[in-house]
Coordinates of N, CA, C and O in Angstrom, one line a residue:
M680 N -16.1 -8.7 11.3 CA -15.4 -7.8 9.8 C -15.0 -6.6 10.6 O -15.2 -5.7 11.3
P681 N -14.0 -5.7 9.4 CA -12.9 -5.1 10.1 C -14.1 -3.9 10.2 O -14.0 -3.6 9.1
S682 N -14.0 -2.7 10.5 CA -13.9 -1.5 11.2 C -13.6 -0.8 9.0 O -11.7 -0.7 9.3
K683 N -14.1 0.0 8.4 CA -13.6 0.6 7.3 C -12.9 1.9 7.8 O -11.8 2.2 6.9
K684 N -12.9 2.7 8.5 CA -11.6 3.2 9.2 C -10.4 2.3 9.5 O -9.3 3.0 8.8
T685 N -10.3 1.3 10.1 CA -9.0 0.4 10.4 C -8.4 0.2 9.3 O -7.3 0.5 9.3
V686 N -9.9 0.2 8.1 CA -9.0 -1.1 6.6 C -8.5 0.4 5.8 O -7.6 -0.3 5.6
G687 N -9.3 1.5 5.9 CA -8.6 2.5 4.9 C -7.5 3.7 6.1 O -6.2 4.1 4.7
A688 N -7.2 3.2 7.0 CA -6.3 3.7 7.9 C -5.2 3.3 7.9 O -3.9 4.6 7.4
A689 N -5.0 2.4 7.9 CA -3.3 1.3 7.2 C -2.7 1.6 6.1 O -1.8 2.4 6.4
P690 N -3.3 2.1 5.4 CA -2.8 2.2 4.4 C -2.4 3.7 3.8 O -1.8 4.3 3.3
L691 N -3.6 4.5 4.1 CA -3.2 5.9 4.2 C -1.8 6.3 5.0 O -0.9 6.7 4.6
I692 N -1.9 5.7 6.5 CA -0.8 6.4 7.1 C 1.1 5.7 6.9 O 1.7 6.7 6.6
T693 N 0.3 4.5 6.0 CA 1.9 3.9 5.9 C 2.1 4.9 3.9 O 3.2 4.9 4.0
G694 N 1.4 5.3 3.6 CA 1.7 5.9 2.2 C 1.9 7.2 2.4 O 2.5 7.5 1.7
I695 N 2.1 7.4 3.0 CA 2.0 9.6 3.7 C 3.4 9.1 4.4 O 4.5 9.8 3.7
L696 N 3.9 7.9 5.2 CA 4.7 7.3 5.8 C 6.0 7.5 4.7 O 7.5 8.0 4.3
L697 N 5.8 6.6 3.8 CA 6.6 6.5 2.7 C 7.0 7.3 2.1 O 8.2 7.9 0.9
A698 N 5.5 8.2 1.7 CA 5.9 9.1 0.8 C 6.6 10.3 0.7 O 7.5 10.4 0.2
F699 N 6.9 10.6 2.4 CA 8.0 11.6 3.1 C 9.0 11.6 2.8 O 10.1 12.1 2.6
Q700 N 9.1 9.7 3.6 CA 10.5 9.8 3.1 C 10.8 9.3 2.3 O 12.2 9.9 1.9
S701 N 10.8 9.4 1.3 CA 10.5 9.2 -0.5 C 11.0 10.5 -0.8 O 12.7 10.3 -1.6
A702 N 10.2 11.7 -0.7 CA 10.4 12.4 -1.0 C 11.4 13.6 -0.5 O 12.4 14.5 -1.1
G703 N 11.6 13.2 0.6 CA 13.2 13.6 1.6 C 14.4 13.0 1.2 O 15.4 14.0 0.4
T704 N 14.1 12.0 0.3 CA 15.9 11.3 0.2 C 15.3 12.1 -1.3 O 17.1 12.4 -2.0
I705 N 14.9 12.0 -2.0 CA 15.2 12.7 -3.2 C 15.5 13.8 -3.6 O 15.9 14.2 -4.2
V706 N 14.8 15.0 -2.5 CA 15.4 16.3 -2.5 C 17.0 16.3 -1.2 O 17.6 17.1 -2.4
Q707 N 17.0 15.9 -0.5 CA 18.1 15.7 -0.5 C 19.5 14.9 -1.5 O 20.2 15.9 -1.9
N708 N 19.1 13.2 -2.1 CA 19.8 12.8 -3.0 C 20.2 12.9 -4.2 O 20.9 12.4 -5.1
G709 N 18.8 12.5 -4.8 CA 18.5 13.6 -6.3 C 17.4 12.2 -6.4 O 17.2 11.2 -5.5
L710 N 17.2 11.9 -7.4 CA 16.4 10.9 -7.7 C 17.9 9.8 -7.6 O 18.5 9.2 -8.2
S711 N 17.1 8.0 -7.4 CA 17.8 7.4 -7.3 C 16.7 5.9 -7.6 O 15.6 6.3 -8.0
L712 N 17.3 4.8 -7.6 CA 15.8 3.4 -7.6 C 15.0 3.2 -6.7 O 14.5 2.7 -7.7
W713 N 15.3 3.6 -5.9 CA 15.0 3.4 -4.7 C 14.0 3.9 -4.6 O 12.5 4.1 -3.6
S714 N 14.1 5.7 -4.6 CA 13.1 6.6 -3.8 C 12.3 7.1 -4.7 O 10.9 7.1 -3.6
V715 N 12.2 7.1 -6.3 CA 11.5 7.2 -7.0 C 10.1 6.4 -6.9 O 8.7 6.5 -6.6
P716 N 10.8 5.1 -7.2 CA 9.2 3.9 -6.6 C 9.0 4.2 -4.8 O 7.3 3.4 -5.3
G717 N 9.9 4.4 -4.0 CA 8.7 4.4 -3.4 C 7.9 5.6 -3.2 O 6.7 5.5 -2.0
L718 N 8.2 6.9 -3.6 CA 7.4 8.0 -3.6 C 6.3 8.2 -4.8 O 4.8 7.9 -4.0
I719 N 6.2 7.1 -5.7 CA 4.9 6.3 -6.5 C 4.2 5.0 -5.8 O 3.0 5.3 -5.1
G720 N 4.7 4.9 -4.4 CA 3.9 3.7 -3.8 C 3.6 4.1 -3.0 O 2.1 3.6 -2.6
G721 N 4.3 5.0 -2.4 CA 3.2 6.0 -2.1 C 2.4 6.9 -1.8 O 1.3 6.4 -1.1
C722 N 2.7 7.7 -2.3 CA 0.9 7.8 -3.7 C -0.1 7.3 -3.6 O -1.3 7.1 -3.5
A723 N 0.2 5.9 -4.4 CA -1.0 5.1 -4.8 C -1.5 4.7 -3.5 O -2.6 4.2 -3.1
A724 N -0.9 4.3 -2.2 CA -1.1 4.0 -1.2 C -2.0 4.9 -0.6 O -3.1 4.7 0.4
I725 N -1.5 6.6 -0.3 CA -2.9 7.1 0.5 C -3.8 7.3 -0.6 O -4.9 7.2 0.4
V726 N -3.9 7.0 -2.1 CA -4.8 7.4 -2.8 C -5.6 5.8 -2.4 O -7.4 5.7 -2.0
I727 N -5.1 4.5 -2.0 CA -6.1 3.4 -2.2 C -7.1 3.8 -0.6 O -7.8 3.1 -0.1
G728 N -5.9 4.2 0.7 CA -6.6 4.6 2.1 C -7.8 5.2 1.8 O -8.7 5.7 3.0
L729 N -7.3 6.7 0.9 CA -9.0 7.8 0.6 C -9.9 7.0 0.1 O -11.0 7.6 0.7
G730 N -10.1 6.1 -0.9 CA -10.8 5.9 -1.2 C -11.4 5.0 -0.5 O -12.6 4.9 -0.3
T731 N -10.6 4.2 0.3 CA -11.4 3.1 1.6 C -12.3 3.9 2.6 O -13.2 4.0 2.9
L732 N -11.7 5.0 3.0 CA -12.1 5.8 4.1 C -13.7 6.8 3.4 O -14.2 7.1 4.3
L733 N -13.3 7.1 2.8 CA -14.0 7.8 1.6 C -15.5 7.4 1.1 O -16.3 7.8 0.2
E734 N -14.9 5.8 1.0 CA -16.0 4.9 0.5 C -16.3 5.0 -1.0 O -17.3 5.8 -1.6
W735 N -15.6 5.1 -2.0 CA -15.4 5.9 -3.4 C -15.6 4.1 -4.0 O -15.6 2.7 -3.2
D736 N -16.8 4.3 -4.8 CA -17.3 2.8 -5.3 C -16.4 2.1 -6.1 O -16.4 0.8 -5.4
T737 N -15.2 2.6 -6.9 CA -14.3 1.6 -6.5 C -13.3 0.3 -5.9 O -13.6 -0.6 -6.4
F738 N -13.4 1.3 -5.1 CA -13.0 0.5 -3.6 C -14.0 0.0 -2.6 O -13.1 0.0 -1.5
K739 N -14.9 -0.7 -3.2 CA -15.9 -1.3 -2.3 C -15.5 -3.3 -1.9 O -15.2 -3.1 -2.5
R740 N -15.9 -3.2 -1.2 CA -15.9 -4.2 -0.8 C -16.6 -5.3 -1.2 O -18.0 -5.2 -1.3
E741 N -16.5 -6.4 -1.7 CA -17.5 -7.3 -2.4 C -17.8 -8.2 -1.3 O -16.2 -9.4 -1.4
T742 N -18.6 -9.2 -1.4 CA -18.9 -10.2 -0.5 C -19.0 -11.6 -1.3 O -19.5 -11.4 -2.4
V743 N -18.4 -12.3 -0.9 CA -17.5 -13.4 -1.7 C -18.3 -14.8 -0.9 O -18.5 -14.4 0.0
G744 N -18.3 -15.9 -1.7 CA -19.0 -16.5 -0.6 C -18.0 -17.1 0.8 O -17.8 -17.4 2.3
S745 N -16.8 -17.1 1.0 CA -15.5 -16.8 1.4 C -14.9 -16.0 1.0 O -14.2 -15.3 0.2
N746 N -14.3 -15.3 2.6 CA -13.5 -14.6 2.9 C -11.8 -15.0 2.9 O -11.4 -13.5 3.4
R747 N -11.9 -15.4 2.6 CA -10.2 -16.2 2.4 C -9.9 -15.9 1.4 O -10.1 -15.8 0.3
P748 N -8.8 -15.2 1.5 CA -7.9 -14.6 0.3 C -7.2 -15.9 -0.7 O -7.2 -17.1 -0.6
S749 N -7.7 -15.7 -2.1 CA -6.8 -16.6 -2.9 C -5.6 -17.1 -3.3 O -4.9 -16.0 -2.2
M750 N -5.5 -18.1 -3.2 CA -4.0 -18.8 -2.8 C -2.8 -18.0 -4.1 O -1.9 -17.2 -3.9
A751 N -3.3 -17.3 -5.1 CA -2.4 -16.2 -6.2 C -2.3 -14.8 -5.5 O -1.4 -14.6 -5.6
V752 N -3.2 -14.4 -4.9 CA -3.2 -13.1 -4.1 C -2.3 -13.5 -3.0 O -0.6 -12.7 -3.1
L753 N -2.1 -14.8 -2.1 CA -0.9 -15.3 -1.0 C 0.3 -15.5 -1.4 O 1.5 -15.2 -1.2
G754 N 0.2 -15.8 -3.2 CA 1.9 -16.3 -3.5 C 2.5 -15.3 -3.9 O 3.4 -14.9 -3.8
F755 N 1.2 -14.3 -4.4 CA 1.8 -12.7 -5.0 C 3.0 -12.4 -3.6 O 3.6 -11.7 -3.7
A756 N 2.0 -12.0 -2.5 CA 2.5 -11.3 -1.4 C 3.5 -12.2 -1.0 O 4.4 -11.1 -0.5
A757 N 3.8 -13.3 -0.9 CA 5.1 -14.2 -0.6 C 6.4 -14.0 -1.5 O 7.1 -13.3 -0.9
A758 N 6.2 -13.3 -3.1 CA 6.9 -13.8 -3.2 C 7.5 -11.9 -3.2 O 9.1 -11.8 -3.5
A759 N 6.8 -11.2 -3.1 CA 7.4 -10.0 -2.8 C 7.8 -9.5 -1.8 O 8.9 -8.9 -1.3
F760 N 7.5 -10.5 -0.2 CA 8.6 -10.3 0.6 C 9.7 -10.8 0.6 O 10.6 -10.1 1.0
F761 N 9.6 -11.9 0.3 CA 11.1 -12.6 -0.4 C 12.0 -11.8 -1.2 O 13.7 -11.2 -1.1
A762 N 11.6 -11.3 -2.1 CA 11.6 -10.2 -2.9 C 12.9 -8.9 -2.3 O 13.6 -8.6 -2.8
G763 N 12.0 -8.4 -2.0 CA 12.2 -7.1 -0.7 C 13.0 -8.2 0.1 O 14.0 -6.8 0.4
A764 N 13.3 -8.9 1.0 CA 14.1 -9.0 2.1 C 15.5 -9.7 1.3 O 16.4 -8.9 1.9
A765 N 15.3 -10.1 0.4 CA 16.6 -10.6 -0.7 C 17.3 -9.0 -0.6 O 19.0 -9.3 -0.6
I766 N 16.4 -8.1 -1.5 CA 17.4 -6.1 -1.4 C 17.7 -5.9 -1.1 O 18.5 -5.9 -0.4
A767 N 17.1 -6.1 0.3 CA 17.6 -5.7 1.7 C 19.0 -5.9 2.1 O 20.0 -5.0 2.6
I768 N 18.8 -7.4 2.4 CA 20.0 -7.8 2.4 C 21.5 -7.7 1.6 O 22.2 -7.5 2.6
A769 N 21.1 -7.4 0.4 CA 22.0 -7.5 -0.2 C 23.0 -6.1 -0.5 O 22.9 -5.1 0.0

């Protein structure tokens, strides 16, 4: 099982980078379709990372019979990936 520090550090670091990059874009260019959701997503990732690192009750992992993610979660992740790739290409 991975360490809680590594599990919490990944969204925390990613959230900090995304939030600062989006905030910089907002300051330089004003509000845009991509900078505002980027800032909100970065702040959400920071909260999730902190919650995992500080072991808030809401973010505790529940043990289930199988540690495999459900097909719905995998489908959602795949759809988000392909949507992001399509937007980046267009």
